[in-house]
Short mmCIF file of C-alpha atoms in Angstrom, two decimals:
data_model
loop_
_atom_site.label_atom_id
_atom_site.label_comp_id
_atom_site.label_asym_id
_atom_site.label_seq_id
_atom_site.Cartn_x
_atom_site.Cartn_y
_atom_site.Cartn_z
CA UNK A 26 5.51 -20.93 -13.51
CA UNK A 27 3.67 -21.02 -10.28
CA UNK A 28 2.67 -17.82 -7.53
CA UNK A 29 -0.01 -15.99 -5.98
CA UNK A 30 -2.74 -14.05 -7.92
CA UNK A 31 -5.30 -11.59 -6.33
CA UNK A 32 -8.85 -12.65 -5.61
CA UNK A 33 -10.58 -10.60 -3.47
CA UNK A 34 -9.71 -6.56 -2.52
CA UNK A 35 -11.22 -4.51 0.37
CA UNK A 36 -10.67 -1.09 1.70
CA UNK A 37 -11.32 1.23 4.66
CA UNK A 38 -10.17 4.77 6.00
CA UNK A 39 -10.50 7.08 8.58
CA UNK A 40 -13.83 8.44 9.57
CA UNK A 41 -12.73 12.10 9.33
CA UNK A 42 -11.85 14.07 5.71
CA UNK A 43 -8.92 16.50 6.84
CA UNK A 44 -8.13 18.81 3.74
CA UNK A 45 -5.39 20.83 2.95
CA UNK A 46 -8.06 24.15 4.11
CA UNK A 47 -8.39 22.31 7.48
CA UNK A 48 -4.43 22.01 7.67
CA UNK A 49 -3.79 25.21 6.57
CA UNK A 50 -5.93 26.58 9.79
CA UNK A 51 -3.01 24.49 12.47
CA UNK A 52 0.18 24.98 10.93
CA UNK A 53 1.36 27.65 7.97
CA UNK A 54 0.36 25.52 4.91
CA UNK A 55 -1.88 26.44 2.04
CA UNK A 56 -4.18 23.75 -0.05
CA UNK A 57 -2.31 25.45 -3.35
CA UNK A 58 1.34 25.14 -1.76
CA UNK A 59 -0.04 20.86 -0.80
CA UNK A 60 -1.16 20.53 -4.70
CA UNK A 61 2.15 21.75 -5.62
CA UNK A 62 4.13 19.97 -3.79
CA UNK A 63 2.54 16.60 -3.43
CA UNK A 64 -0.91 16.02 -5.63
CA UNK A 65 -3.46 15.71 -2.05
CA UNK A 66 -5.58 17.64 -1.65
CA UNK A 67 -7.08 15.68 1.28
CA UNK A 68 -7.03 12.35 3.64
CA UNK A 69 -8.90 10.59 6.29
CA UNK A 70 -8.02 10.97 9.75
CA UNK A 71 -9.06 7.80 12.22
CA UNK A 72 -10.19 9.45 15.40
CA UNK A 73 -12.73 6.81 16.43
CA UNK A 74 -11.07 4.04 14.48
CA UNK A 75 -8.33 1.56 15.69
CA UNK A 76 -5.66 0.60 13.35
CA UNK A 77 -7.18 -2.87 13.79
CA UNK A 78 -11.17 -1.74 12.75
CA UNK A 79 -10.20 -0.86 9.95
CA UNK A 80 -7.73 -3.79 8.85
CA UNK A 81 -10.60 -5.94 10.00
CA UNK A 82 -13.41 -4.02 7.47
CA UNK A 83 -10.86 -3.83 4.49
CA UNK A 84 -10.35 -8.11 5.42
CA UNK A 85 -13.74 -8.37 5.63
CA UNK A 86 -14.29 -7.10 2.56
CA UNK A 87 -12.03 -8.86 0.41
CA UNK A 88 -12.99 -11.85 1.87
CA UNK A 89 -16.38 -11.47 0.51
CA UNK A 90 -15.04 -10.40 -2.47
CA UNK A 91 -12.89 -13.88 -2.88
CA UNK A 92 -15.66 -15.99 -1.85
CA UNK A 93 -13.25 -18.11 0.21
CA UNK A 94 -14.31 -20.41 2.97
CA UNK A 95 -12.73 -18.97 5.76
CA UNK A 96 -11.48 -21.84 7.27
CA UNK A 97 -9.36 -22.05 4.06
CA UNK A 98 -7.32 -19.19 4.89
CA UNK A 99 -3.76 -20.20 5.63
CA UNK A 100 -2.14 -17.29 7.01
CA UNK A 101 -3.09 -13.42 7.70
CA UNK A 102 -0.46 -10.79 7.40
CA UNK A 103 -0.93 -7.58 8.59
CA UNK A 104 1.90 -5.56 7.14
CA UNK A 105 1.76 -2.12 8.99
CA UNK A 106 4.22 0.12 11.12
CA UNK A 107 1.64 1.49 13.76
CA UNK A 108 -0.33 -1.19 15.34
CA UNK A 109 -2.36 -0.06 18.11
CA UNK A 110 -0.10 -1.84 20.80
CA UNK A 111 3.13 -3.88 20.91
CA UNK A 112 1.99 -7.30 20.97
CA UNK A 113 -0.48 -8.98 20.87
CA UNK A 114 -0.37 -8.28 16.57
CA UNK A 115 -2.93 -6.51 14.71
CA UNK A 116 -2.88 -9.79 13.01
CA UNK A 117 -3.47 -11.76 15.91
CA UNK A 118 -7.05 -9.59 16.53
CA UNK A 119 -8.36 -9.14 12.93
CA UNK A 120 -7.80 -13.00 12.60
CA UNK A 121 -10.08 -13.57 15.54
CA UNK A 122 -12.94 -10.96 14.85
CA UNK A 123 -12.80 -12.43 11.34
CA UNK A 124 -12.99 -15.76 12.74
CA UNK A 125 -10.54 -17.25 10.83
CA UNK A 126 -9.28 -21.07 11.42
CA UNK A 127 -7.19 -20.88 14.93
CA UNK A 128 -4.45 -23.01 13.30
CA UNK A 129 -2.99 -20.14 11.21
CA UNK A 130 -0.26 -17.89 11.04
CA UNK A 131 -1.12 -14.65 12.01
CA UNK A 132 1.81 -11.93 12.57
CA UNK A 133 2.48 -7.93 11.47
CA UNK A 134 5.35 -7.13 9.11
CA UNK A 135 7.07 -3.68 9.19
CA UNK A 136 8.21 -2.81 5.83
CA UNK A 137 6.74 0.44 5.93
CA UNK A 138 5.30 1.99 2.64
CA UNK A 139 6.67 -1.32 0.88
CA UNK A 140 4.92 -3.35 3.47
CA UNK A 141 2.35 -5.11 1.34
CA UNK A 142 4.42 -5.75 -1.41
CA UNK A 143 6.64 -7.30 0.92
CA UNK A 144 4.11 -8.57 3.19
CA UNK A 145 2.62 -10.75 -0.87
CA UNK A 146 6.14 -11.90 -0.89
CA UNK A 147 6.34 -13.49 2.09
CA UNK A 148 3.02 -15.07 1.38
CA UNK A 149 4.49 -16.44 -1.59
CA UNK A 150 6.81 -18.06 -0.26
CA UNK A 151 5.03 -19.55 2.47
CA UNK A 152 1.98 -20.81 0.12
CA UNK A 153 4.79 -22.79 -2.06
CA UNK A 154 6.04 -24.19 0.48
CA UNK A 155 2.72 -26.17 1.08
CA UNK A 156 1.44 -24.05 3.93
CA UNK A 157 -2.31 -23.73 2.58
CA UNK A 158 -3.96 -22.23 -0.95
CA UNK A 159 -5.03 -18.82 0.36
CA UNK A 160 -3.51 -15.74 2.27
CA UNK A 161 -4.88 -13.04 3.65
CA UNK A 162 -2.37 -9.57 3.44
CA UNK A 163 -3.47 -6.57 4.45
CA UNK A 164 -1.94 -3.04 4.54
CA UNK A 165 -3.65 -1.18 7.60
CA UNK A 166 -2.04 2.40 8.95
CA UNK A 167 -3.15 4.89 11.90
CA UNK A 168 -0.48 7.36 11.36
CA UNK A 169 -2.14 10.22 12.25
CA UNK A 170 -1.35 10.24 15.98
CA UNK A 171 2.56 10.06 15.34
CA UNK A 172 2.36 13.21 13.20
CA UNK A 173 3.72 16.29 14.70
CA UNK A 174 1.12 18.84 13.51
CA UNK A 175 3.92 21.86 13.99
CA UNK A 176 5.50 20.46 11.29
CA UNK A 177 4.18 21.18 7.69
CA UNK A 178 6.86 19.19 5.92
CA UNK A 179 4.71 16.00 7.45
CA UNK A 180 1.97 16.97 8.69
CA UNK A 181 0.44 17.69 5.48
CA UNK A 182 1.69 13.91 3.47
CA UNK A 183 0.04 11.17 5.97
CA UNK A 184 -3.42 9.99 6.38
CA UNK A 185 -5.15 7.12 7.74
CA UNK A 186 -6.69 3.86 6.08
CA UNK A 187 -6.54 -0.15 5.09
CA UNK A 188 -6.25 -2.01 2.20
CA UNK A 189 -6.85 -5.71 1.94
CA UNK A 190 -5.88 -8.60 -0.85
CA UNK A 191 -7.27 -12.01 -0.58
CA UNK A 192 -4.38 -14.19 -2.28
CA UNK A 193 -4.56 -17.62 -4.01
CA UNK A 194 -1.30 -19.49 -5.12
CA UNK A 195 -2.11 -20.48 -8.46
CA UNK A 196 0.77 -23.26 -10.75
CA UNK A 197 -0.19 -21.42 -13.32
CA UNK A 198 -0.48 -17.76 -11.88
CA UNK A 199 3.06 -15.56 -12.16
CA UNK A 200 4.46 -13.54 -9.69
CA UNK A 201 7.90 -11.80 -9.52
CA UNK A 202 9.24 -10.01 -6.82
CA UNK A 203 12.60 -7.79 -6.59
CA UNK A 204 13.16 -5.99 -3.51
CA UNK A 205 16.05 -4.40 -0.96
CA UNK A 206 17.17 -2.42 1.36
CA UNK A 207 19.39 0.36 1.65
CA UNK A 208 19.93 1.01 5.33
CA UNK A 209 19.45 3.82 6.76
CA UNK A 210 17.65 5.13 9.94
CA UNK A 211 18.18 8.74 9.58
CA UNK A 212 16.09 10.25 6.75
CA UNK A 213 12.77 8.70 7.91
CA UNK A 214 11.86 7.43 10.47
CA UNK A 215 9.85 7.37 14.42
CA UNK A 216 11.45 6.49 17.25
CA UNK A 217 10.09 5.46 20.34
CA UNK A 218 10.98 8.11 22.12
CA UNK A 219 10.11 10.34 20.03
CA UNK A 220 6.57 9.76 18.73
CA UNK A 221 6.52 11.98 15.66
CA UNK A 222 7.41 11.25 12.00
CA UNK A 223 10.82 12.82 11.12
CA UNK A 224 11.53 13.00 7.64
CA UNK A 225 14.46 14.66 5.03
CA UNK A 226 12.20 14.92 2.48
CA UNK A 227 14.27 16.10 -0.51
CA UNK A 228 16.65 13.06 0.40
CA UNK A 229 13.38 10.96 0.38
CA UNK A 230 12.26 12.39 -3.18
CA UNK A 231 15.76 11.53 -4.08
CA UNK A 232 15.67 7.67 -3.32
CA UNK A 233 12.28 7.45 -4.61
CA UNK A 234 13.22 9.26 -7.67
CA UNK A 235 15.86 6.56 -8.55
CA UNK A 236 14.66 3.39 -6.67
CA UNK A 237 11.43 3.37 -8.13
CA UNK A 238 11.69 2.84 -12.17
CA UNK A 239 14.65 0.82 -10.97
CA UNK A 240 12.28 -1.79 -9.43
CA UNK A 241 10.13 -1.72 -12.15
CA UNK A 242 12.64 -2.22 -14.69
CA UNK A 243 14.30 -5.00 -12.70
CA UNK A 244 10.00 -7.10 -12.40
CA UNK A 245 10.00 -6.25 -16.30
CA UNK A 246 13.10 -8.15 -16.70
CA UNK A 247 12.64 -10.96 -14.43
CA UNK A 248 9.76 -11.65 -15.63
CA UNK A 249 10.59 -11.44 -19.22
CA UNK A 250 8.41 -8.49 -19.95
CA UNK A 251 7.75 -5.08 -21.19
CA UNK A 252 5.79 -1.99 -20.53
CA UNK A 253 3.66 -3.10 -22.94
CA UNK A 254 2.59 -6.48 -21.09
CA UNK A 255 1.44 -4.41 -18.22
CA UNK A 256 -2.26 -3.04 -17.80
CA UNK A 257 -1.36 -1.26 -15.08
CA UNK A 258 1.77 0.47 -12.86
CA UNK A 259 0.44 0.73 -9.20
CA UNK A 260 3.21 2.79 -7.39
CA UNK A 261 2.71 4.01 -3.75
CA UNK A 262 1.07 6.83 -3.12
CA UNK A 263 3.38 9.29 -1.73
CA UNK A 264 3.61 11.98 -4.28
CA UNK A 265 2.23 12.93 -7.37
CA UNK A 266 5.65 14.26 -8.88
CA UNK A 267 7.35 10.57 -8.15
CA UNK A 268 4.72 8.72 -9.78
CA UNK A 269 4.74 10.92 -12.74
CA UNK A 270 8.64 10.53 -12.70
CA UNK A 271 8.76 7.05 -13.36
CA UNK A 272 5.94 7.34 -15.63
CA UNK A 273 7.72 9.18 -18.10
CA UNK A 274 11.01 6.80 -17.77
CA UNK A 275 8.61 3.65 -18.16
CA UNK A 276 6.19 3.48 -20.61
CA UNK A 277 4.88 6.05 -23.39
CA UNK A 278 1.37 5.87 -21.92
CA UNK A 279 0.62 7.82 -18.44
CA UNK A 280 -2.80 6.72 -18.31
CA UNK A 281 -1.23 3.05 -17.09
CA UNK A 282 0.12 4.59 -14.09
CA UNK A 283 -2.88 4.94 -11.50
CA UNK A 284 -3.34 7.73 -8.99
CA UNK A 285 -5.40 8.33 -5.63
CA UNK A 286 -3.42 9.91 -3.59
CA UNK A 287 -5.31 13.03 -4.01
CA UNK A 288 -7.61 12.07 -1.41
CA UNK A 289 -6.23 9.61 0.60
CA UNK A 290 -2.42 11.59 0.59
CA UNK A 291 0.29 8.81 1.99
CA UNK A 292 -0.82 5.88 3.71
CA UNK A 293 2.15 3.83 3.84
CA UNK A 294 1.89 -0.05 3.87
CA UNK A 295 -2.19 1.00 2.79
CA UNK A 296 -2.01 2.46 0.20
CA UNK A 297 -1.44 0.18 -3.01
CA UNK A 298 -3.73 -2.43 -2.19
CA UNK A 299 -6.38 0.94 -1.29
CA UNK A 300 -5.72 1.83 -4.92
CA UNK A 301 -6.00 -1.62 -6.22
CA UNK A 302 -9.48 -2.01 -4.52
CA UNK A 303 -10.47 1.99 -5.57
CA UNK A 304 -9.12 0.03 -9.20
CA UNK A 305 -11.64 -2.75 -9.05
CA UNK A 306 -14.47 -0.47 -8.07
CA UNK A 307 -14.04 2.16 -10.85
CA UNK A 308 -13.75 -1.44 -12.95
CA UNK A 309 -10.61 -0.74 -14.16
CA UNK A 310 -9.64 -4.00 -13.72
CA UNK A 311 -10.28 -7.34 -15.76
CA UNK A 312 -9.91 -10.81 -15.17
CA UNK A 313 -5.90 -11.39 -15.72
CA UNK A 314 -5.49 -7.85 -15.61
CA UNK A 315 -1.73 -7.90 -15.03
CA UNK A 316 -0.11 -5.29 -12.02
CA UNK A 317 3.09 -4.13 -11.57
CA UNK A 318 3.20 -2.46 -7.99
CA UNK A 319 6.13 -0.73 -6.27
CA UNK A 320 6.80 0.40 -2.82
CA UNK A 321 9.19 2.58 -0.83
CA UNK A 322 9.70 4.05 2.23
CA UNK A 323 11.62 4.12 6.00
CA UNK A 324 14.63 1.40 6.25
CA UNK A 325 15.13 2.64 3.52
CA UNK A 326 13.13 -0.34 2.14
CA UNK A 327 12.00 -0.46 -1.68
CA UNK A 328 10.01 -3.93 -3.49
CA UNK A 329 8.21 -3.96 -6.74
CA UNK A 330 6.11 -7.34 -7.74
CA UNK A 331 4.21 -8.06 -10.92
CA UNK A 332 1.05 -9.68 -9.96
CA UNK A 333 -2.26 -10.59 -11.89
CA UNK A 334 -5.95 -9.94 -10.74
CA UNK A 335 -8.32 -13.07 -10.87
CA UNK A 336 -11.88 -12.45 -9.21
CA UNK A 337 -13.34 -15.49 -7.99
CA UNK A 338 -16.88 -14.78 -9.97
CA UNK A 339 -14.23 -15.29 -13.47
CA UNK A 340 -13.07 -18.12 -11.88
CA UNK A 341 -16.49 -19.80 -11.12
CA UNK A 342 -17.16 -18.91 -15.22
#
């Protein structure tokens, strides 16, 4: 048994609180229709915040956290679906402010909302291979400026913010990953040409609804678990009613399945590792606390991955 554990978190979001009040005075909404519907009642907006200042301050962050040389770093994903420009990557630019090592890999992943949990993946994969000890993956989302604010089916779901996770592959750490895709580019998604979000949202409920204590079930099984074995189910943050959904069809107690989308609303490829580090602050979180956390989103993509939390002060004793 051999993967990556968590060492180190770090968050960041928008420097504006939008609520559903503030909403409700642009486009025919109401905060009690939101609450309903979806849990938030508010989220951060980044008006004088780049997608990449706030990657770099959840990275930052996390790598104080981990107490990690930064020179042993081996790679730094940025796993996002609206970096600031085309190329060069968000990665690329949070690697340099942080001053990480200049022989690493640094690239963006588009996964949307399952972005980090496929962006830990990857790093997986490329730690056992021999590429280094530590990654860097971060989550990191400016959605607000491809929201069509006309539009109160998703105007009213997105906000802005980063996450951050500070990996170490560990021989005897365990991590299991199960993940897909089931194509398809017309419920969700934002075209080009088009610079707003378009979503089907009752077809979107639907998948998520049936992918996501699919996933869960399928990590339980590879990894020769139960509900039981699990501290905690981190699931994105989307909507209230499709985390309590697969609450109910997973385990007996609720309280596992963690919740902060009430004021950060959905922030894609951010938000699970922003509710792991919101986790570690409120210290729900031990040493070997053991996660199982499941994305979905645009593509249509969907990943779940059990994973353990080790903070480096446990580790030092």
């Amino acid at each position: 048994m051999a993967g990556i554990k968590i060492i180190g978190l770090g968050r960041a979001e928008g420097d504006r609180v939008v609520t559903n009040d503030d909403l409700a005075q642009i486009v025919d909404t109401s905060d009690q229709w939101v609450r309903a519907k979806t849990g938030i009642r508010s989220r951060f907006f980044a008006e004088n915040k780049t997608n990449e200042d706030m990657a770099f301050e959840a990275a930052a962050q996390a790598l104080k956290q981990a107490g990690v040389a930064k020179e042993e770093i081996a790679m730094c994903i940025v796993c996002t679906f609206t970096p600031d420009d085309y190329t060069p990557a968000v990665a690329c630019n949070v690697a340099g402010r942080l001053g990480l090592d200049e022989q690493i890999m640094a690239l963006d992943i588009n996964g949307a909302c399952s972005g980090f949990i496929y962006g830990c993946n990857i790093a997986n994969g490329l730690l056992a291979s021999g590429s280094g000890k530590y990654a860097l993956v971060i989550g990191s989302e400016k959605i607000s400026p491809l929201m069509d604010m006309s539009d109160r089916g998703t105007c009213v779901l997105f906000g802005d913010g980063a996450g951050a996770a500070v990996l170490e592959y560990d021989e005897a750490a365990q991590f299991v990953f199960y993940g897909g895709c089931a194509a398809n580019k017309e419920i969700l998604y934002c075209s080009r040409q088009d610079t707003a979000i378009k979503m089907a949202g009752q077809e979107v409920y639907r998948f998520a609804v049936s992918k996501v204590p699919a996933c869960i079930k399928e990590v339980l099984a590879k990894a020769g678990c139960t509900d039981a074995d699990i501290d905690y189910f981190v699931c994105h943050q989307a909507n209230e009613r499709i985390i309590d959904n697969a609450a109910r069809r997973i385990s007996k107690d609720k309280e596992k399945f963690f919740k902060n989308l009430y004021s950060y609303g959905n922030t894609s490829a951010a938000s699970i590792p922003i509710a792991l580090c919101e986790m570690e602050e409120q210290g729900l979180l031990s040493p070997d606390s053991k996660m199982v956390c499941t994305g979905f989103g645009a593509g249509l993509t969907y990943g779940s991955m059990l994973i353990t939390f080790c903070p480096v002060n446990e580790m030092n004793g």
